mmCIF file of C-alpha atoms in Angstrom:
data_model
loop_
_atom_site.group_PDB
_atom_site.id
_atom_site.type_symbol
_atom_site.label_atom_id
_atom_site.label_comp_id
_atom_site.label_asym_id
_atom_site.label_seq_id
_atom_site.Cartn_x
_atom_site.Cartn_y
_atom_site.Cartn_z
ATOM 1 C CA UNK A 28 16.318 -8.336 128.347
ATOM 2 C CA UNK A 29 15.933 -6.905 131.837
ATOM 3 C CA UNK A 30 14.745 -3.332 132.252
ATOM 4 C CA UNK A 31 16.961 -0.976 134.262
ATOM 5 C CA UNK A 32 16.466 2.329 136.029
ATOM 6 C CA UNK A 33 18.757 5.037 137.310
ATOM 7 C CA UNK A 34 20.287 3.980 140.676
ATOM 8 C CA UNK A 35 20.205 0.273 139.837
ATOM 9 C CA UNK A 36 23.394 -1.601 140.624
ATOM 10 C CA UNK A 37 24.304 -4.049 137.911
ATOM 11 C CA UNK A 38 27.115 -6.416 137.005
ATOM 12 C CA UNK A 39 28.633 -5.561 133.617
ATOM 13 C CA UNK A 40 31.778 -6.089 131.525
ATOM 14 C CA UNK A 41 33.311 -2.747 132.526
ATOM 15 C CA UNK A 42 36.192 -1.598 130.300
ATOM 16 C CA UNK A 43 39.554 -0.639 131.791
ATOM 17 C CA UNK A 44 41.109 2.659 130.749
ATOM 18 C CA UNK A 45 44.713 1.506 131.041
ATOM 19 C CA UNK A 46 44.554 -1.874 129.276
ATOM 20 C CA UNK A 47 42.470 -3.576 126.575
ATOM 21 C CA UNK A 48 40.506 -5.768 128.992
ATOM 22 C CA UNK A 49 36.962 -5.933 130.278
ATOM 23 C CA UNK A 50 36.186 -7.392 133.644
ATOM 24 C CA UNK A 51 32.712 -8.229 134.950
ATOM 25 C CA UNK A 52 32.229 -5.910 137.852
ATOM 26 C CA UNK A 53 29.516 -3.925 139.576
ATOM 27 C CA UNK A 54 28.448 -0.555 138.232
ATOM 28 C CA UNK A 55 25.788 2.048 138.958
ATOM 29 C CA UNK A 56 23.233 2.867 136.251
ATOM 30 C CA UNK A 57 23.257 6.647 135.767
ATOM 31 C CA UNK A 58 21.243 6.786 132.521
ATOM 32 C CA UNK A 59 18.686 4.324 131.175
ATOM 33 C CA UNK A 60 15.093 5.059 130.147
ATOM 34 C CA UNK A 61 15.013 6.410 126.594
ATOM 35 C CA UNK A 62 18.696 5.553 126.094
ATOM 36 C CA UNK A 63 17.973 1.890 126.847
ATOM 37 C CA UNK A 64 14.655 1.774 124.993
ATOM 38 C CA UNK A 65 15.849 3.376 121.761
ATOM 39 C CA UNK A 66 19.458 2.229 121.615
ATOM 40 C CA UNK A 67 19.766 -0.687 124.040
ATOM 41 C CA UNK A 68 22.437 1.198 126.007
ATOM 42 C CA UNK A 69 23.159 2.102 129.618
ATOM 43 C CA UNK A 70 25.505 4.718 131.017
ATOM 44 C CA UNK A 71 27.137 3.348 134.142
ATOM 45 C CA UNK A 72 29.590 4.581 136.759
ATOM 46 C CA UNK A 73 32.212 2.215 138.142
ATOM 47 C CA UNK A 74 31.806 0.629 141.552
ATOM 48 C CA UNK A 75 34.969 -0.596 143.230
ATOM 49 C CA UNK A 76 36.168 -1.836 146.592
ATOM 50 C CA UNK A 77 36.315 0.746 149.362
ATOM 51 C CA UNK A 78 39.764 -0.692 150.164
ATOM 52 C CA UNK A 79 41.173 0.803 146.926
ATOM 53 C CA UNK A 80 42.932 4.172 146.880
ATOM 54 C CA UNK A 81 40.260 6.850 146.820
ATOM 55 C CA UNK A 82 39.686 9.483 144.154
ATOM 56 C CA UNK A 83 38.106 12.912 144.568
ATOM 57 C CA UNK A 84 34.367 12.488 144.188
ATOM 58 C CA UNK A 85 34.201 8.827 145.251
ATOM 59 C CA UNK A 86 31.021 8.070 147.199
ATOM 60 C CA UNK A 87 31.081 5.409 149.907
ATOM 61 C CA UNK A 88 28.032 3.148 149.672
ATOM 62 C CA UNK A 89 26.421 3.368 153.091
ATOM 63 C CA UNK A 90 24.568 0.053 153.194
ATOM 64 C CA UNK A 91 25.669 -3.019 151.240
ATOM 65 C CA UNK A 92 22.561 -5.084 152.055
ATOM 66 C CA UNK A 93 20.344 -3.443 149.437
ATOM 67 C CA UNK A 94 23.071 -3.351 146.807
ATOM 68 C CA UNK A 95 23.907 -6.997 146.252
ATOM 69 C CA UNK A 96 27.590 -6.181 146.819
ATOM 70 C CA UNK A 97 29.649 -8.598 148.926
ATOM 71 C CA UNK A 98 32.169 -6.063 150.327
ATOM 72 C CA UNK A 99 32.249 -2.375 151.343
ATOM 73 C CA UNK A 100 32.276 -0.427 148.080
ATOM 74 C CA UNK A 101 32.381 3.028 146.527
ATOM 75 C CA UNK A 102 30.843 4.600 143.441
ATOM 76 C CA UNK A 103 33.515 6.258 141.281
ATOM 77 C CA UNK A 104 31.589 8.854 139.198
ATOM 78 C CA UNK A 105 34.756 9.871 137.331
ATOM 79 C CA UNK A 106 34.755 6.498 135.519
ATOM 80 C CA UNK A 107 31.726 6.266 133.252
ATOM 81 C CA UNK A 108 31.107 3.778 130.444
ATOM 82 C CA UNK A 109 28.437 3.169 127.821
ATOM 83 C CA UNK A 110 27.467 -0.496 127.626
ATOM 84 C CA UNK A 111 24.879 -2.715 125.978
ATOM 85 C CA UNK A 112 21.953 -3.123 128.346
ATOM 86 C CA UNK A 113 21.777 -6.780 127.360
ATOM 87 C CA UNK A 114 25.172 -7.352 129.039
ATOM 88 C CA UNK A 115 23.916 -6.133 132.435
ATOM 89 C CA UNK A 116 22.766 -8.379 135.272
ATOM 90 C CA UNK A 117 20.741 -6.821 138.115
ATOM 91 C CA UNK A 118 22.309 -6.839 141.592
ATOM 92 C CA UNK A 119 20.404 -4.282 143.689
ATOM 93 C CA UNK A 120 19.778 -0.558 144.268
ATOM 94 C CA UNK A 121 21.955 2.288 145.520
ATOM 95 C CA UNK A 122 20.697 3.365 148.960
ATOM 96 C CA UNK A 123 18.615 6.562 148.800
ATOM 97 C CA UNK A 124 20.940 8.491 151.101
ATOM 98 C CA UNK A 125 23.903 7.959 148.737
ATOM 99 C CA UNK A 126 22.103 9.195 145.624
ATOM 100 C CA UNK A 127 22.433 12.909 146.402
ATOM 101 C CA UNK A 128 26.211 12.623 146.760
ATOM 102 C CA UNK A 129 26.570 10.733 143.479
ATOM 103 C CA UNK A 130 24.257 13.186 141.670
ATOM 104 C CA UNK A 131 26.243 16.184 142.978
ATOM 105 C CA UNK A 132 29.515 14.683 141.791
ATOM 106 C CA UNK A 133 28.115 13.869 138.349
ATOM 107 C CA UNK A 134 26.672 17.387 138.066
ATOM 108 C CA UNK A 135 30.061 18.897 138.944
ATOM 109 C CA UNK A 136 31.807 16.735 136.347
ATOM 110 C CA UNK A 137 29.256 17.666 133.657
ATOM 111 C CA UNK A 138 28.983 21.373 134.567
ATOM 112 C CA UNK A 139 31.697 22.517 132.108
ATOM 113 C CA UNK A 140 29.955 20.733 129.218
ATOM 114 C CA UNK A 141 26.573 22.222 130.080
ATOM 115 C CA UNK A 142 28.063 25.685 130.618
ATOM 116 C CA UNK A 143 29.761 25.647 127.212
ATOM 117 C CA UNK A 144 26.440 24.799 125.560
ATOM 118 C CA UNK A 145 24.669 27.650 127.352
ATOM 119 C CA UNK A 146 27.308 30.117 126.130
ATOM 120 C CA UNK A 147 26.790 28.986 122.540
ATOM 121 C CA UNK A 148 23.031 29.689 122.546
#
């Protein structure tokens, strides 16, 4: 099984939210490391065509050459899935300059969860 790191772009059977189908598509690894080592899992964010209708928080990928993606694409941090690492095929890496934008969006989406935990302790 290949080893993956945060910011890797992979091809995976990403689940749809509106129908019981999985389609092999690109995704961005947002959690690996211990998650992959102990459980064989990856957390990934959807990557889709930049031609699709945009969502708040979408991040345009600035340079497709390093990514292994054939068309202009965006990372959609609002769509996250947990998948078996063994189902992932490596494609490339997210360009460094796009990582800050993706991280900020993920942090904003997770802020309410983290804040509720802080209030409990």
